[in-house]
Tab-separated table of C-alpha atoms in Angstrom:
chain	number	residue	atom	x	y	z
R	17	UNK	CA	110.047	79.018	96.574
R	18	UNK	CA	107.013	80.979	97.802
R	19	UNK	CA	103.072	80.832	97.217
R	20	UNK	CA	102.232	83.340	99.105
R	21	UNK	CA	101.133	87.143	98.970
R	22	UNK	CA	103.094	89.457	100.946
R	23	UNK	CA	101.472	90.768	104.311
R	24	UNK	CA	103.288	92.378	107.157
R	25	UNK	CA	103.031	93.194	110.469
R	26	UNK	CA	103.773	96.947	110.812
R	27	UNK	CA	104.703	98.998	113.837
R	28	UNK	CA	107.297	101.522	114.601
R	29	UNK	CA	107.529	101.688	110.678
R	30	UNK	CA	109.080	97.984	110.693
R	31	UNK	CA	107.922	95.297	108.492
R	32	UNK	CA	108.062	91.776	108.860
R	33	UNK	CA	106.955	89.949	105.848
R	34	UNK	CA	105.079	86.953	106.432
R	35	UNK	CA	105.400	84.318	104.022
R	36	UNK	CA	102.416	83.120	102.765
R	37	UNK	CA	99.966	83.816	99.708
R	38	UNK	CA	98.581	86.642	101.728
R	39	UNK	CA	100.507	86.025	104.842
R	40	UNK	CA	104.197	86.461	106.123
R	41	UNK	CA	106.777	83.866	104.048
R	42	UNK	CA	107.523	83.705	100.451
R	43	UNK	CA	109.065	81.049	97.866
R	44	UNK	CA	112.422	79.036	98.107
R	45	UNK	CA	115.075	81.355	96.828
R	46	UNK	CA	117.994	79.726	95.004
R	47	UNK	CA	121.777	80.660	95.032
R	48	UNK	CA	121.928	81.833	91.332
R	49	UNK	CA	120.127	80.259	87.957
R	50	UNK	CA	122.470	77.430	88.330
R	51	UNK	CA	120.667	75.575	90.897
R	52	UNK	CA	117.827	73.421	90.245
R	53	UNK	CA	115.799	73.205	93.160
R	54	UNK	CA	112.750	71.393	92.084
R	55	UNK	CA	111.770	68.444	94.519
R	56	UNK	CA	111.856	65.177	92.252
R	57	UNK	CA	109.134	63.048	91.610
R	58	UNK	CA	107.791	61.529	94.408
R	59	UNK	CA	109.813	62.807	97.186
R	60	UNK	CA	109.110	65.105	99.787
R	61	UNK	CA	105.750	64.012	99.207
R	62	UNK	CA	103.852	65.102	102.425
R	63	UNK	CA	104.705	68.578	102.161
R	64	UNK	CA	101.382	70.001	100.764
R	65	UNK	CA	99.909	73.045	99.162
R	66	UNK	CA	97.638	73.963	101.220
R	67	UNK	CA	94.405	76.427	99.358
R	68	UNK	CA	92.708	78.139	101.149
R	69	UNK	CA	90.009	79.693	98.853
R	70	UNK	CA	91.654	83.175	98.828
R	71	UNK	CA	94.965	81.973	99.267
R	72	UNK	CA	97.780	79.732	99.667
R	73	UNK	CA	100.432	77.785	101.950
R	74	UNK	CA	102.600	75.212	102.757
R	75	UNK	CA	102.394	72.534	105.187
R	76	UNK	CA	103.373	68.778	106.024
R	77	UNK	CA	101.711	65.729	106.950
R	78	UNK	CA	102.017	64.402	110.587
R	79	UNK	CA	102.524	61.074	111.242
R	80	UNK	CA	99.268	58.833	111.270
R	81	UNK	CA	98.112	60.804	107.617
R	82	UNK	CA	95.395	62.673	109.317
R	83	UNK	CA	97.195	65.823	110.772
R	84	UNK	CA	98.774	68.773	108.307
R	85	UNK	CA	101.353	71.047	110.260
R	86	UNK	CA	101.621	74.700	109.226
R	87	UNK	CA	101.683	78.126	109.896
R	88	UNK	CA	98.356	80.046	111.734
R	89	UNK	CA	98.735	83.432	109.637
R	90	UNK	CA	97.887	81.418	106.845
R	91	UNK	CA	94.480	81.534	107.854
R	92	UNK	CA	94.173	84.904	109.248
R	93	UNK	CA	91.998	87.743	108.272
R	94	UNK	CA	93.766	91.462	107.339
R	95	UNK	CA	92.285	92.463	111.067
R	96	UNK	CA	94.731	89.483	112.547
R	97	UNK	CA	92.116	87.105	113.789
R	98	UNK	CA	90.885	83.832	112.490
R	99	UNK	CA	89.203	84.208	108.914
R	100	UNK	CA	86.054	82.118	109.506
R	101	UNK	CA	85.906	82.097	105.104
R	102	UNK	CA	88.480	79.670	105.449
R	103	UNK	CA	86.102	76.990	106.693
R	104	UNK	CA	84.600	74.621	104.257
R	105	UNK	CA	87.110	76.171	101.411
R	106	UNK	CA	90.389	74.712	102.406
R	107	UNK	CA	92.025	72.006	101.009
R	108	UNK	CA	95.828	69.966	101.167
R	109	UNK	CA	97.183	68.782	97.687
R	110	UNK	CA	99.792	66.911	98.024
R	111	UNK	CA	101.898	67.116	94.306
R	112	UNK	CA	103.176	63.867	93.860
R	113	UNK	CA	104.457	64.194	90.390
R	114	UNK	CA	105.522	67.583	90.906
R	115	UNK	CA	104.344	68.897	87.610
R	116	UNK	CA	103.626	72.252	87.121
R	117	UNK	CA	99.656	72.835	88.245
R	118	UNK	CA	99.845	75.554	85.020
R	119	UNK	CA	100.484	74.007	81.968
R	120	UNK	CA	101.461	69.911	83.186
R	121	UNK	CA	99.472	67.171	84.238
R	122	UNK	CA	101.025	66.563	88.063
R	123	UNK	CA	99.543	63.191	89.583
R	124	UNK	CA	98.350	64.591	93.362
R	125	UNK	CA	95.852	63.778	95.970
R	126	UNK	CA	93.321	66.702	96.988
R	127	UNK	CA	91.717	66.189	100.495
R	128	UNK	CA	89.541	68.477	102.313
R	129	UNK	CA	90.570	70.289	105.446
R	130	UNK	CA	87.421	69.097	108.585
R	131	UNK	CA	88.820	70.716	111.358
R	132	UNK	CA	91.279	73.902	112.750
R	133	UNK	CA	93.712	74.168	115.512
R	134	UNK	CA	94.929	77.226	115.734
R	135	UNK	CA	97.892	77.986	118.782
R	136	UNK	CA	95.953	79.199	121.511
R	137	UNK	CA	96.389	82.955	122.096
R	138	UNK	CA	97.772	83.595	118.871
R	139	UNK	CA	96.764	86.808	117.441
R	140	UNK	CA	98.425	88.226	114.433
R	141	UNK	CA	97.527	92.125	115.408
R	142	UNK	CA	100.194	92.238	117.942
R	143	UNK	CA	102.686	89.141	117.382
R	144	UNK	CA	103.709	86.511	115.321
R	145	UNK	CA	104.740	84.249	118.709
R	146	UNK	CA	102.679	80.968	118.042
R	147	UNK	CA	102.844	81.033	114.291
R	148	UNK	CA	101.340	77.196	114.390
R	149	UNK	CA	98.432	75.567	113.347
R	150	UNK	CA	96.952	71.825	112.238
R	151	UNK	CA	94.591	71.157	109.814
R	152	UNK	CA	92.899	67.844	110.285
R	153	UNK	CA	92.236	66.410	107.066
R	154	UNK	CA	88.471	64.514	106.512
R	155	UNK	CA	89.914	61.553	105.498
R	156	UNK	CA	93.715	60.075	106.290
R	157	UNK	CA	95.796	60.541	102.996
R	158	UNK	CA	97.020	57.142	101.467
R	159	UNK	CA	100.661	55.177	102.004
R	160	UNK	CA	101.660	57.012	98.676
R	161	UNK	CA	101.740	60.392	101.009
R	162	UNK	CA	105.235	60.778	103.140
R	163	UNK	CA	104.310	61.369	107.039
R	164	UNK	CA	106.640	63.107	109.186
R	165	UNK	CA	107.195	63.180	112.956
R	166	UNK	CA	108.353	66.351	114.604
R	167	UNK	CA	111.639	67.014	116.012
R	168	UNK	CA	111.703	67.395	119.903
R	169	UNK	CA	115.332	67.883	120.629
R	170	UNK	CA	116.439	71.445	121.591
R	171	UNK	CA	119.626	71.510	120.032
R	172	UNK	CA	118.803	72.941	116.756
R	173	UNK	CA	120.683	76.235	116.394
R	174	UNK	CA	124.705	75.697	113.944
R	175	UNK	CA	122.471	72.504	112.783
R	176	UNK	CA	121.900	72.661	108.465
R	177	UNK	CA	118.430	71.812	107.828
R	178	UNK	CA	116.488	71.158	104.516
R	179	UNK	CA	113.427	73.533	103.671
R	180	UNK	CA	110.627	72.654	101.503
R	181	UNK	CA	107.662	75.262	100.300
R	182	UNK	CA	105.507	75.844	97.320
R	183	UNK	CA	106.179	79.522	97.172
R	184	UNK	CA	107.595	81.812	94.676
R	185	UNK	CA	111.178	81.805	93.414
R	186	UNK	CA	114.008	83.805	92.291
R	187	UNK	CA	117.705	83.866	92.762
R	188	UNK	CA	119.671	85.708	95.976
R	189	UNK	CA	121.009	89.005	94.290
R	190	UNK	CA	117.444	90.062	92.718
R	191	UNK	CA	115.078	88.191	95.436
R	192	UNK	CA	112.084	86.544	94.207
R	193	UNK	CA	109.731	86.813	91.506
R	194	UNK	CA	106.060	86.030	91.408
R	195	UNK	CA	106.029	85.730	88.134
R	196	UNK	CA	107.899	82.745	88.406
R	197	UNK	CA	105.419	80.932	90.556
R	198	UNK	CA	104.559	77.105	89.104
R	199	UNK	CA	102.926	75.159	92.235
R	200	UNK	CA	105.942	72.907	92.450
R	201	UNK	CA	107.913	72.010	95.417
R	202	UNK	CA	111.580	73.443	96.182
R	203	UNK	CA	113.799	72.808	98.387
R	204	UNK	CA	116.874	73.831	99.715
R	205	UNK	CA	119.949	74.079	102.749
R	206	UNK	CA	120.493	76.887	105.521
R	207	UNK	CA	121.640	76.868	108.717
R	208	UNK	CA	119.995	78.001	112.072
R	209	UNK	CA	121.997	81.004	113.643
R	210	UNK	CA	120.251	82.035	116.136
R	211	UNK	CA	117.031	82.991	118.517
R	212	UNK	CA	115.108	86.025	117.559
R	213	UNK	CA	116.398	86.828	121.070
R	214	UNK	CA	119.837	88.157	120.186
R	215	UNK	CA	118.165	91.352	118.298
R	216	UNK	CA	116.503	92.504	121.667
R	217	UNK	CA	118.997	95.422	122.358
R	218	UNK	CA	121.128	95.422	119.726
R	219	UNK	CA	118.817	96.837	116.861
R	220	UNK	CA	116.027	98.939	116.078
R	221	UNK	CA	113.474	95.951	116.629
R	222	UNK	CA	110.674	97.100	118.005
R	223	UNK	CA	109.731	95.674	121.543
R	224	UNK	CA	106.266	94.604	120.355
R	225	UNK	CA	107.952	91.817	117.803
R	226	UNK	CA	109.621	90.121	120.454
R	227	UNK	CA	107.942	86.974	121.694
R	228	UNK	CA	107.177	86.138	125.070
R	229	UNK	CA	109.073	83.292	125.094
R	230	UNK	CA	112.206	84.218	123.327
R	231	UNK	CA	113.323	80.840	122.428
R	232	UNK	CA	110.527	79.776	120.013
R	233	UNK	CA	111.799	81.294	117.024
R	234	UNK	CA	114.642	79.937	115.165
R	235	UNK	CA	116.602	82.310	112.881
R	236	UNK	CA	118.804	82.388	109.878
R	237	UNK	CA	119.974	84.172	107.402
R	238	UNK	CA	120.586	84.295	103.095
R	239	UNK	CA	124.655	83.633	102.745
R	240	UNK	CA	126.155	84.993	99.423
R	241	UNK	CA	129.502	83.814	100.561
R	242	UNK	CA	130.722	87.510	100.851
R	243	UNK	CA	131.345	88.776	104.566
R	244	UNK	CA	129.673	92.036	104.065
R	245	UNK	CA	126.171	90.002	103.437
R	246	UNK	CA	126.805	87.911	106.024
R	247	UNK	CA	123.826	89.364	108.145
R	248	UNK	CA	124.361	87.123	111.771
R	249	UNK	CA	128.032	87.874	111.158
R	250	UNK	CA	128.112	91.621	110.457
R	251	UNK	CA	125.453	92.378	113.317
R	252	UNK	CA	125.659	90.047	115.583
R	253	UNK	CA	129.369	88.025	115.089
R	254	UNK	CA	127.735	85.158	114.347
R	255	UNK	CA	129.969	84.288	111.580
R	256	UNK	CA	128.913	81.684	108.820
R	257	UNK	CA	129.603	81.977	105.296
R	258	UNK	CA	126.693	79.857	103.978
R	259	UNK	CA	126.803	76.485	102.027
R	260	UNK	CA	127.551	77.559	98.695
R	261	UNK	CA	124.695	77.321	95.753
R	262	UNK	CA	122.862	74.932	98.157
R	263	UNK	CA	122.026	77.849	100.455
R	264	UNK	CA	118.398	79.198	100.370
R	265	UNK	CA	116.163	81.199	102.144
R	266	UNK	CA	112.048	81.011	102.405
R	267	UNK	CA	109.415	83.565	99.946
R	268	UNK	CA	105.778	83.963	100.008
R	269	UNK	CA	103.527	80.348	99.459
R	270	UNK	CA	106.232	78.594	101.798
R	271	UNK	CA	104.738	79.694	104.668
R	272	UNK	CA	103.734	76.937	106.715
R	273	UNK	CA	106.153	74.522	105.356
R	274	UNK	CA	109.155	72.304	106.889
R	275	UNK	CA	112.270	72.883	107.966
R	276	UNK	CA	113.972	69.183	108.316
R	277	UNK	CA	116.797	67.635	110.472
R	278	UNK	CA	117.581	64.084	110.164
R	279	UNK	CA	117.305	61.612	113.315
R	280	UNK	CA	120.151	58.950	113.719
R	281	UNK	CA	118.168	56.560	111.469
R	282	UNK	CA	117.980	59.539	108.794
R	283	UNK	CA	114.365	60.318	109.435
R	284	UNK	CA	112.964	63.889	108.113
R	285	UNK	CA	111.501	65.065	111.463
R	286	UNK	CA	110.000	68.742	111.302
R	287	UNK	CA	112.133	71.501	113.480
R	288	UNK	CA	110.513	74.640	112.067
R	289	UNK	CA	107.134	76.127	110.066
R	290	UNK	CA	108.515	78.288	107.978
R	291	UNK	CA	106.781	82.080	109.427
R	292	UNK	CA	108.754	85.220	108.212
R	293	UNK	CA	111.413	87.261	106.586
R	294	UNK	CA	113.295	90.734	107.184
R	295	UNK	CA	115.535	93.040	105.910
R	296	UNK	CA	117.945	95.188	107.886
R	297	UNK	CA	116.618	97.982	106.355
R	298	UNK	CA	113.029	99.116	106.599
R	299	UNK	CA	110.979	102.078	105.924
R	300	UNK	CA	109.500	104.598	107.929
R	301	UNK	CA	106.335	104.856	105.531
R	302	UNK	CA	103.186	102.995	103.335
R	303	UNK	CA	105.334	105.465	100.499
R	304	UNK	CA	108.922	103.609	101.204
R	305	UNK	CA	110.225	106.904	100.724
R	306	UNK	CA	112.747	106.764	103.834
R	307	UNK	CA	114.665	103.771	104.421
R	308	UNK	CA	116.375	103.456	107.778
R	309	UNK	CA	118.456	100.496	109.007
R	310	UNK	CA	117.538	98.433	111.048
R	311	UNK	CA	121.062	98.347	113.062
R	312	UNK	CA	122.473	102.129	112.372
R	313	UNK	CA	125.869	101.253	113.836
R	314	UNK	CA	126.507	98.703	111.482
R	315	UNK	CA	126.661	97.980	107.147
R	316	UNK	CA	123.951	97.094	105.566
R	317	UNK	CA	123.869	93.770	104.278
R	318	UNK	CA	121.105	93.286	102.175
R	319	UNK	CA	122.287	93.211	98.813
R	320	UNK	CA	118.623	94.715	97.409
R	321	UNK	CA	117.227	97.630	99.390
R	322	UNK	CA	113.483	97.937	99.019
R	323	UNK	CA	112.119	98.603	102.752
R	324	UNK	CA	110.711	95.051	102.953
R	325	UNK	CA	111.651	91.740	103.151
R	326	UNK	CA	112.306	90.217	99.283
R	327	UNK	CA	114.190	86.912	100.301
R	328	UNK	CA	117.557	88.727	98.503
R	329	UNK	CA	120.801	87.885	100.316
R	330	UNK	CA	121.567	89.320	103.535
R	331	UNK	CA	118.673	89.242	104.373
R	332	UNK	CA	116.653	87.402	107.921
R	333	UNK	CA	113.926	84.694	107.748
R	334	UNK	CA	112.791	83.249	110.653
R	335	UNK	CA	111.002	79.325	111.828
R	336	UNK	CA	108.367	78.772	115.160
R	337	UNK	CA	110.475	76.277	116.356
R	338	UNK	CA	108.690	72.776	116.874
R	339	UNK	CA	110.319	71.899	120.042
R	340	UNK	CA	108.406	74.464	121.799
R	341	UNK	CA	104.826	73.274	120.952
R	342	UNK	CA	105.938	69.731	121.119
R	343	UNK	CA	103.003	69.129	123.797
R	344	UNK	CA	100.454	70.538	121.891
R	345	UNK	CA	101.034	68.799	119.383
R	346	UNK	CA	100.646	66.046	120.560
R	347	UNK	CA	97.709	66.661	122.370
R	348	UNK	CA	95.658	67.704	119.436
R	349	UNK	CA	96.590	64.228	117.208
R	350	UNK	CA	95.645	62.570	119.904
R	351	UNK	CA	92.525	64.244	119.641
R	352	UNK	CA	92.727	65.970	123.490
R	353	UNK	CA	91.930	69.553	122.002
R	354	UNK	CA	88.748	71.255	121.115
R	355	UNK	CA	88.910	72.708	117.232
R	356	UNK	CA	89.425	76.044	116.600
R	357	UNK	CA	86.589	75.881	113.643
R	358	UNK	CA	85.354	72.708	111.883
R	359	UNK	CA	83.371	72.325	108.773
R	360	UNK	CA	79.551	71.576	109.889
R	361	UNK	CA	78.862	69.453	107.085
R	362	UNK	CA	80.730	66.712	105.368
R	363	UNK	CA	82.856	68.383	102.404
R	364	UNK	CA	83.554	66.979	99.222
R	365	UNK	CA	86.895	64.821	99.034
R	366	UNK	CA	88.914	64.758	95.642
R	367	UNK	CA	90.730	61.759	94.891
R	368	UNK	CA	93.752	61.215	92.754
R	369	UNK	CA	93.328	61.967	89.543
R	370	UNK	CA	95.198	63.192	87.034
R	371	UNK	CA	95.083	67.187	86.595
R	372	UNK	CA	94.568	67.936	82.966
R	373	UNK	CA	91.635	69.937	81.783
R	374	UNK	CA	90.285	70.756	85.206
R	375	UNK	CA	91.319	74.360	84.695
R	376	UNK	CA	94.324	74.548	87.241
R	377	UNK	CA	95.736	77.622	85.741
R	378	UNK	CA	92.549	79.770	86.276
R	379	UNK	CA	91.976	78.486	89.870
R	380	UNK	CA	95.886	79.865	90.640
R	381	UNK	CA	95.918	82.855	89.526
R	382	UNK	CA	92.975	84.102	90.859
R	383	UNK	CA	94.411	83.363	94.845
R	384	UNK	CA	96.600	85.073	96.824
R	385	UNK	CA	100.095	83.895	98.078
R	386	UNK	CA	100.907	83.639	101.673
């Protein structure tokens, strides 16, 4: 269910895949060919595709329609920093219809991104802690557009949540396929395990990839139903079988996108931006000649060993938990916090229209999936 191109963060020969068009998550994977994952019509409709000019993402509209939430390595340069190219090229389209943006007419929205927020101190050379930015759009999207409040509870992890992303697809035993990337929206069920916290001293994690505060990233992992690819259960005892052909797990181009719980009144409210993925095997070189696991006490339990993360079961994927950045939030809808970048000049706005002979296909495939 990715959109995104594969980059990773490298050190001590580990990779963590970011999951963006360019960046560190990729596509909804499914359970098997069975499952039909496609978002229908009209729903999940603030969960946009976010373009970039170079590249693409996921994100969601905030609530008052003027606020996208997403992932900050969607707009990073290779060097880790904030890629200035991004300003004045990126746009949210929110895919109403859900067509395909190749060969369909979807009915969307395209609005132009004004101004960036990216987490202070966040800084893609050395960490992915803070994987959070918002785009504010240049004009609020209309009442067709679904707006979302964030979830500020703390009680997330054993809690099934619903994931929604743009990004490629594939099924759990092969991982995913960027051939198979349409623009639509897919969604799908996990559960959250765990904090990224439980690996510090019981794997080969390197120090560097642990955040400062340890609690900000919420983990999971790709159930086959099979105890042997039950990655949280094999390394860590966390035992949880998955949820059937309803499990998932996050590819490239979903970067940036939700992770949902439901409030009491069965409200989506955002708990995670989708950020990364990882296998518990990696290699030890840019040749993947050497693969080494990542817990060398223990199985392996990804069921396709390639040295990288490829969303294939038993595999990790991981969320920047909202909770944590609840305040800032906050603060920058209510406009308390200077932009990262802003566009100088007023941008051009696209309306709804109907996407026929605009040439959709040859804008895609010419970007990069993060």
């Amino acid at each position: 269910m990715s959109i995104l191109n594969k980059s990773s963060i490298t050190g001590a020969g580990l990779a963590l895949t970011i999951l963006g068009t360019g960046g560190t998550a990729h596509a909804i994977v499914v359970y098997d060919e069975s499952v039909n994952a496609l978002v229908e019509p009209f729903d999940f409709t603030g969960v946009a595709f976010l373009e970039t000019g170079s590249s693409f993402c996921s994100g969601s509209l905030l609530t008052g329609g003027l606020h996208i939430l997403t992932a900050a390595h969607c707009f990073m340069n290779q060097n880790g920093q904030f890629d200035l190219n991004v300003v004045g090229q990126t746009r949210a389209i929110f895919n109403l219809s859900n067509e395909s943006l190749f060969t369909n007419q979807p009915i969307f929205e395209a609005i132009a991104v004004s101004d960036f927020f990216i987490f202070p101190g966040f800084d893609l050379r050395f960490s992915i802690e803070g994987d959070l930015a918002i785009l504010k759009l240049s004009k609020p999207a209309s009442s067709r557009i679904d707006q979302y409040d964030i979830y500020r509870k703390t009680d997330e992890i054993a809690q099934n949540f619903t994931i929604v992303g743009y990004g490629d697809t594939g099924i759990g035993s092969e991982g995913f396929d960027p051939e198979l990337f349409d623009g639509r929206k897919r969604f799908g069920q996990n559960q959250f395990d765990a904090f990224i916290d439980v690996f510090q001293g019981a794997s080969q994690l390197p120090e560097e990839y642990f955040p400062k505060n340890t609690t900000s990233q919420l983990l999971f992992d790709f159930d086959n139903g099979n105890p042997e690819n039950d990655a949280f259960g094999v390394h860590f005892g966390i035992h949880d079988l998955g949820l059937g052909n309803q499990e998932v797990s996050p590819g490239p181009g979903d970067s940036g996108g939700p992770s949902f719980l439901l409030d009491d009144e069965g409200n989506k409210l955002i708990a995670g931006i989708t950020s990364f993925g990882f296998s518990d095997v990696w290699d030890t070189d840019e040749d993947r000649i050497i693969d080494i696991p990542l817990f060398p006490d223990n199985p392996i339990t990804d069921v396709v060993i390639e040295g990288v993360a490829n969303a294939s079961f038993g595999e990790f994927a991981g969320v920047t938990r909202v909770s944590t950045y609840a305040s800032f939030i906050d603060d920058v809808v209510a406009g308390k916090v200077r932009p990262t970048a802003s566009v100088p000049e007023p941008s051009s706005i696209l309306g709804t229209f109907i996407l026929g002979t605009w040439g959709a296909s040859t804008l895609l495939r010419r970007k990069n999936k993060q």
